[in-house]
Amino acid sequence: MSRTVYVNGEYLPESEAKVSIFDRGFLFADGVYEVTSVLDGKLIDFEGHAARLQRSLGELDMATPVTMDELLEIHRELVARNGIEEGLIYLQITRGAAADRDFAYPPEDTPPTIVLFTQSKPGLAESPAAKTGIKVISIEDQRWGRRDIKTVQLLYPSMGKMIAKAAGCDDAWMVEDGHVTEGTSNNAYIVKDGTIVTRHLGTEILHGITRAAVLRVAREAQMKVEERPFTIEEAKAADEAFITSASSFVMPVVEIDGEAVGSGTPGPVAARLREVYLDEMRKAAI
Ligand code: PMP
């Protein structure tokens, strides 16, 4: 069955969806995106993703082509039309197609391009990796300086995943000035003596929507949280490590650069956070 996607106001079969070759998303990576997960046919933390989307657009002086209510409707319509029970919705907005290729932004009345599509992922919440944990390798962070804006320029994170894969790992943790920034597509955490440590917010990392929710539930459960930089050495000596993202929720990290973290198996803090996070998010899903 062909997937139904959304392009600039229309619901279309994926084979009929078209975007101009002059689109600035294609030519300049001049676009932003969001990924929202779907559990039980409902959207997880839609409000958080919508708020970050507006912030990303604002930081780039990009127009918002739809209201957040309309955006919610489009998400729901795509979930319904594609029968998604568990999976993801990808949303991308670009500065649109100018008449020619030009570094300067096109006139302000140039319509933005908006595209959404679903990815069905049965078993997303019951991922086997959550039981075994993942292995990461550390690499230098060579991305641009505004990582707090969720742009579609994802080449370095893609390279990072390939470096990880070649080393027999699942992902890479990026390091800048001796400290871990984040994973290629997730936020990074360690746990030492019961305290959860994750890098503070700034322009160096993406402000994860899952990060915000996980830290909230951790604090509600009286867990200690420190938002500060940490090194790879500190991570290797930690009791536990884990990552968070909209598509992996809370995922234990059991090995860093070939060295076991703690017992080398998923730890109790990550397991508890995953459970509590999923529980709360399912209840609040819309
Ligand atoms: N950091 C980076 C670099 C990411 O790409 C992502 C996921 N897009 C995250 C963190 C996690 O963000 P979220 O929890 O909002 O998915």
PDB file of N, CA, C and O and ligand atoms in Angstrom, residues 33-35 49 52 143 147 150 154 157 174 182-187 205-212 244-247, ligand 1:
ATOM      1  N   TYR A  33      13.529  20.715  10.907  1.00  0.00           N
ATOM      2  CA  TYR A  33      12.687  19.526  10.947  1.00  0.00           C
ATOM      3  C   TYR A  33      12.326  19.161  12.374  1.00  0.00           C
ATOM      4  O   TYR A  33      12.874  19.716  13.330  1.00  0.00           O
ATOM      5  N   GLU A  34      11.400  18.249  12.495  1.00  0.00           N
ATOM      6  CA  GLU A  34      11.021  17.663  13.783  1.00  0.00           C
ATOM      7  C   GLU A  34      10.665  16.195  13.538  1.00  0.00           C
ATOM      8  O   GLU A  34      10.214  15.833  12.445  1.00  0.00           O
ATOM      9  N   VAL A  35      10.869  15.388  14.540  1.00  0.00           N
ATOM     10  CA  VAL A  35      10.439  13.988  14.493  1.00  0.00           C
ATOM     11  C   VAL A  35       9.614  13.732  15.745  1.00  0.00           C
ATOM     12  O   VAL A  35      10.107  13.919  16.858  1.00  0.00           O
ATOM     13  N   HIS A  49       7.434  19.402  20.578  1.00  0.00           N
ATOM     14  CA  HIS A  49       8.007  19.458  19.230  1.00  0.00           C
ATOM     15  C   HIS A  49       7.529  20.705  18.489  1.00  0.00           C
ATOM     16  O   HIS A  49       8.305  21.346  17.775  1.00  0.00           O
ATOM     17  N   ARG A  52       9.469  23.709  19.837  1.00  0.00           N
ATOM     18  CA  ARG A  52      10.857  23.780  19.349  1.00  0.00           C
ATOM     19  C   ARG A  52      10.892  24.152  17.863  1.00  0.00           C
ATOM     20  O   ARG A  52      11.770  24.894  17.421  1.00  0.00           O
ATOM     21  N   ARG A 143      30.569  19.685  13.940  1.00  0.00           N
ATOM     22  CA  ARG A 143      29.386  20.362  13.387  1.00  0.00           C
ATOM     23  C   ARG A 143      29.496  21.874  13.515  1.00  0.00           C
ATOM     24  O   ARG A 143      30.382  22.383  14.187  1.00  0.00           O
ATOM     25  N   ARG A 147      23.888  24.305  17.090  1.00  0.00           N
ATOM     26  CA  ARG A 147      23.267  22.974  17.160  1.00  0.00           C
ATOM     27  C   ARG A 147      21.941  22.998  17.884  1.00  0.00           C
ATOM     28  O   ARG A 147      21.222  22.005  17.928  1.00  0.00           O
ATOM     29  N   LYS A 150      17.271  23.079  15.012  1.00  0.00           N
ATOM     30  CA  LYS A 150      17.152  21.725  14.457  1.00  0.00           C
ATOM     31  C   LYS A 150      17.108  21.781  12.930  1.00  0.00           C
ATOM     32  O   LYS A 150      16.043  21.653  12.317  1.00  0.00           O
ATOM     33  N   LEU A 154      22.586  17.499   8.217  1.00  0.00           N
ATOM     34  CA  LEU A 154      22.899  16.354   9.076  1.00  0.00           C
ATOM     35  C   LEU A 154      24.024  15.492   8.521  1.00  0.00           C
ATOM     36  O   LEU A 154      24.125  14.304   8.842  1.00  0.00           O
ATOM     37  N   PRO A 157      26.551  14.280  11.401  1.00  0.00           N
ATOM     38  CA  PRO A 157      25.959  13.182  12.164  1.00  0.00           C
ATOM     39  C   PRO A 157      25.861  11.876  11.360  1.00  0.00           C
ATOM     40  O   PRO A 157      26.076  10.787  11.899  1.00  0.00           O
ATOM     41  N   MET A 174      29.852  12.733  20.476  1.00  0.00           N
ATOM     42  CA  MET A 174      30.744  13.754  19.936  1.00  0.00           C
ATOM     43  C   MET A 174      31.383  14.558  21.073  1.00  0.00           C
ATOM     44  O   MET A 174      30.732  14.863  22.073  1.00  0.00           O
ATOM     45  N   GLU A 182      26.949  15.630  22.581  1.00  0.00           N
ATOM     46  CA  GLU A 182      25.760  14.764  22.515  1.00  0.00           C
ATOM     47  C   GLU A 182      26.031  13.634  21.539  1.00  0.00           C
ATOM     48  O   GLU A 182      27.109  13.557  20.953  1.00  0.00           O
ATOM     49  N   GLY A 183      25.050  12.736  21.371  1.00  0.00           N
ATOM     50  CA  GLY A 183      25.155  11.677  20.377  1.00  0.00           C
ATOM     51  C   GLY A 183      24.819  12.245  19.010  1.00  0.00           C
ATOM     52  O   GLY A 183      24.399  13.401  18.889  1.00  0.00           O
ATOM     53  N   THR A 184      24.986  11.451  17.949  1.00  0.00           N
ATOM     54  CA  THR A 184      24.740  11.971  16.595  1.00  0.00           C
ATOM     55  C   THR A 184      23.288  12.387  16.398  1.00  0.00           C
ATOM     56  O   THR A 184      23.003  13.294  15.631  1.00  0.00           O
ATOM     57  N   SER A 185      22.374  11.715  17.110  1.00  0.00           N
ATOM     58  CA  SER A 185      20.954  12.067  16.976  1.00  0.00           C
ATOM     59  C   SER A 185      20.232  11.882  18.308  1.00  0.00           C
ATOM     60  O   SER A 185      19.082  11.457  18.348  1.00  0.00           O
ATOM     61  N   ASN A 186      20.936  12.210  19.392  1.00  0.00           N
ATOM     62  CA  ASN A 186      20.365  12.007  20.724  1.00  0.00           C
ATOM     63  C   ASN A 186      21.175  12.766  21.756  1.00  0.00           C
ATOM     64  O   ASN A 186      22.302  13.163  21.492  1.00  0.00           O
ATOM     65  N   ASN A 187      20.612  12.953  22.925  1.00  0.00           N
ATOM     66  CA  ASN A 187      21.335  13.577  24.038  1.00  0.00           C
ATOM     67  C   ASN A 187      22.002  12.493  24.877  1.00  0.00           C
ATOM     68  O   ASN A 187      21.512  11.370  24.948  1.00  0.00           O
ATOM     69  N   ILE A 205      24.411  22.068  21.842  1.00  0.00           N
ATOM     70  CA  ILE A 205      23.604  20.845  21.695  1.00  0.00           C
ATOM     71  C   ILE A 205      22.172  21.182  21.291  1.00  0.00           C
ATOM     72  O   ILE A 205      21.713  22.314  21.483  1.00  0.00           O
ATOM     73  N   LEU A 206      21.493  20.163  20.759  1.00  0.00           N
ATOM     74  CA  LEU A 206      20.068  20.322  20.492  1.00  0.00           C
ATOM     75  C   LEU A 206      19.321  20.182  21.822  1.00  0.00           C
ATOM     76  O   LEU A 206      19.653  19.312  22.636  1.00  0.00           O
ATOM     77  N   HIS A 207      18.349  21.036  22.018  1.00  0.00           N
ATOM     78  CA  HIS A 207      17.563  20.986  23.252  1.00  0.00           C
ATOM     79  C   HIS A 207      16.505  19.892  23.089  1.00  0.00           C
ATOM     80  O   HIS A 207      15.391  20.159  22.636  1.00  0.00           O
ATOM     81  N   GLY A 208      16.895  18.692  23.429  1.00  0.00           N
ATOM     82  CA  GLY A 208      16.037  17.533  23.194  1.00  0.00           C
ATOM     83  C   GLY A 208      14.692  17.648  23.915  1.00  0.00           C
ATOM     84  O   GLY A 208      14.639  18.000  25.094  1.00  0.00           O
ATOM     85  N   ILE A 209      13.651  17.324  23.189  1.00  0.00           N
ATOM     86  CA  ILE A 209      12.308  17.327  23.787  1.00  0.00           C
ATOM     87  C   ILE A 209      12.195  16.161  24.772  1.00  0.00           C
ATOM     88  O   ILE A 209      11.597  16.274  25.837  1.00  0.00           O
ATOM     89  N   THR A 210      12.832  15.043  24.400  1.00  0.00           N
ATOM     90  CA  THR A 210      12.842  13.884  25.305  1.00  0.00           C
ATOM     91  C   THR A 210      13.692  14.202  26.532  1.00  0.00           C
ATOM     92  O   THR A 210      13.332  13.837  27.657  1.00  0.00           O
ATOM     93  N   ARG A 211      14.792  14.916  26.325  1.00  0.00           N
ATOM     94  CA  ARG A 211      15.661  15.343  27.445  1.00  0.00           C
ATOM     95  C   ARG A 211      14.850  16.117  28.470  1.00  0.00           C
ATOM     96  O   ARG A 211      14.908  15.839  29.682  1.00  0.00           O
ATOM     97  N   ALA A 212      14.084  17.100  27.997  1.00  0.00           N
ATOM     98  CA  ALA A 212      13.299  17.930  28.921  1.00  0.00           C
ATOM     99  C   ALA A 212      12.316  17.071  29.722  1.00  0.00           C
ATOM    100  O   ALA A 212      12.197  17.224  30.946  1.00  0.00           O
ATOM    101  N   THR A 244      18.909   9.783  25.080  1.00  0.00           N
ATOM    102  CA  THR A 244      17.467   9.982  24.883  1.00  0.00           C
ATOM    103  C   THR A 244      17.224  10.631  23.526  1.00  0.00           C
ATOM    104  O   THR A 244      18.033  11.427  23.045  1.00  0.00           O
ATOM    105  N   SER A 245      16.107  10.259  22.911  1.00  0.00           N
ATOM    106  CA  SER A 245      15.623  10.937  21.701  1.00  0.00           C
ATOM    107  C   SER A 245      14.178  10.532  21.502  1.00  0.00           C
ATOM    108  O   SER A 245      13.703   9.569  22.119  1.00  0.00           O
ATOM    109  N   ALA A 246      13.496  11.268  20.627  1.00  0.00           N
ATOM    110  CA  ALA A 246      12.078  10.998  20.394  1.00  0.00           C
ATOM    111  C   ALA A 246      11.845   9.598  19.837  1.00  0.00           C
ATOM    112  O   ALA A 246      10.792   9.010  20.054  1.00  0.00           O
ATOM    113  N   SER A 247      12.827   9.048  19.120  1.00  0.00           N
ATOM    114  CA  SER A 247      12.609   7.733  18.517  1.00  0.00           C
ATOM    115  C   SER A 247      13.193   6.593  19.336  1.00  0.00           C
ATOM    116  O   SER A 247      12.791   5.440  19.171  1.00  0.00           O
TER     117      SER A 247
HETATM  118  N1  PMP B   1      20.561  15.775  19.712  1.00  0.00           N
HETATM  119  C1  PMP B   1      20.592  15.667  18.374  1.00  0.00           C
HETATM  120  C2  PMP B   1      21.819  16.089  17.644  1.00  0.00           C
HETATM  121  C3  PMP B   1      19.485  15.131  17.683  1.00  0.00           C
HETATM  122  O1  PMP B   1      19.515  15.028  16.349  1.00  0.00           O
HETATM  123  C4  PMP B   1      18.362  14.686  18.418  1.00  0.00           C
HETATM  124  C5  PMP B   1      17.161  14.077  17.748  1.00  0.00           C
HETATM  125  N2  PMP B   1      16.744  14.732  16.637  1.00  0.00           N
HETATM  126  C6  PMP B   1      18.372  14.828  19.822  1.00  0.00           C
HETATM  127  C7  PMP B   1      19.496  15.380  20.431  1.00  0.00           C
HETATM  128  C8  PMP B   1      17.220  14.398  20.668  1.00  0.00           C
HETATM  129  O2  PMP B   1      16.155  15.298  20.548  1.00  0.00           O
HETATM  130  P1  PMP B   1      14.651  14.820  20.795  1.00  0.00           P
HETATM  131  O3  PMP B   1      14.617  14.242  22.168  1.00  0.00           O
HETATM  132  O4  PMP B   1      13.875  16.064  20.688  1.00  0.00           O
HETATM  133  O5  PMP B   1      14.343  13.817  19.742  1.00  0.00           O
END
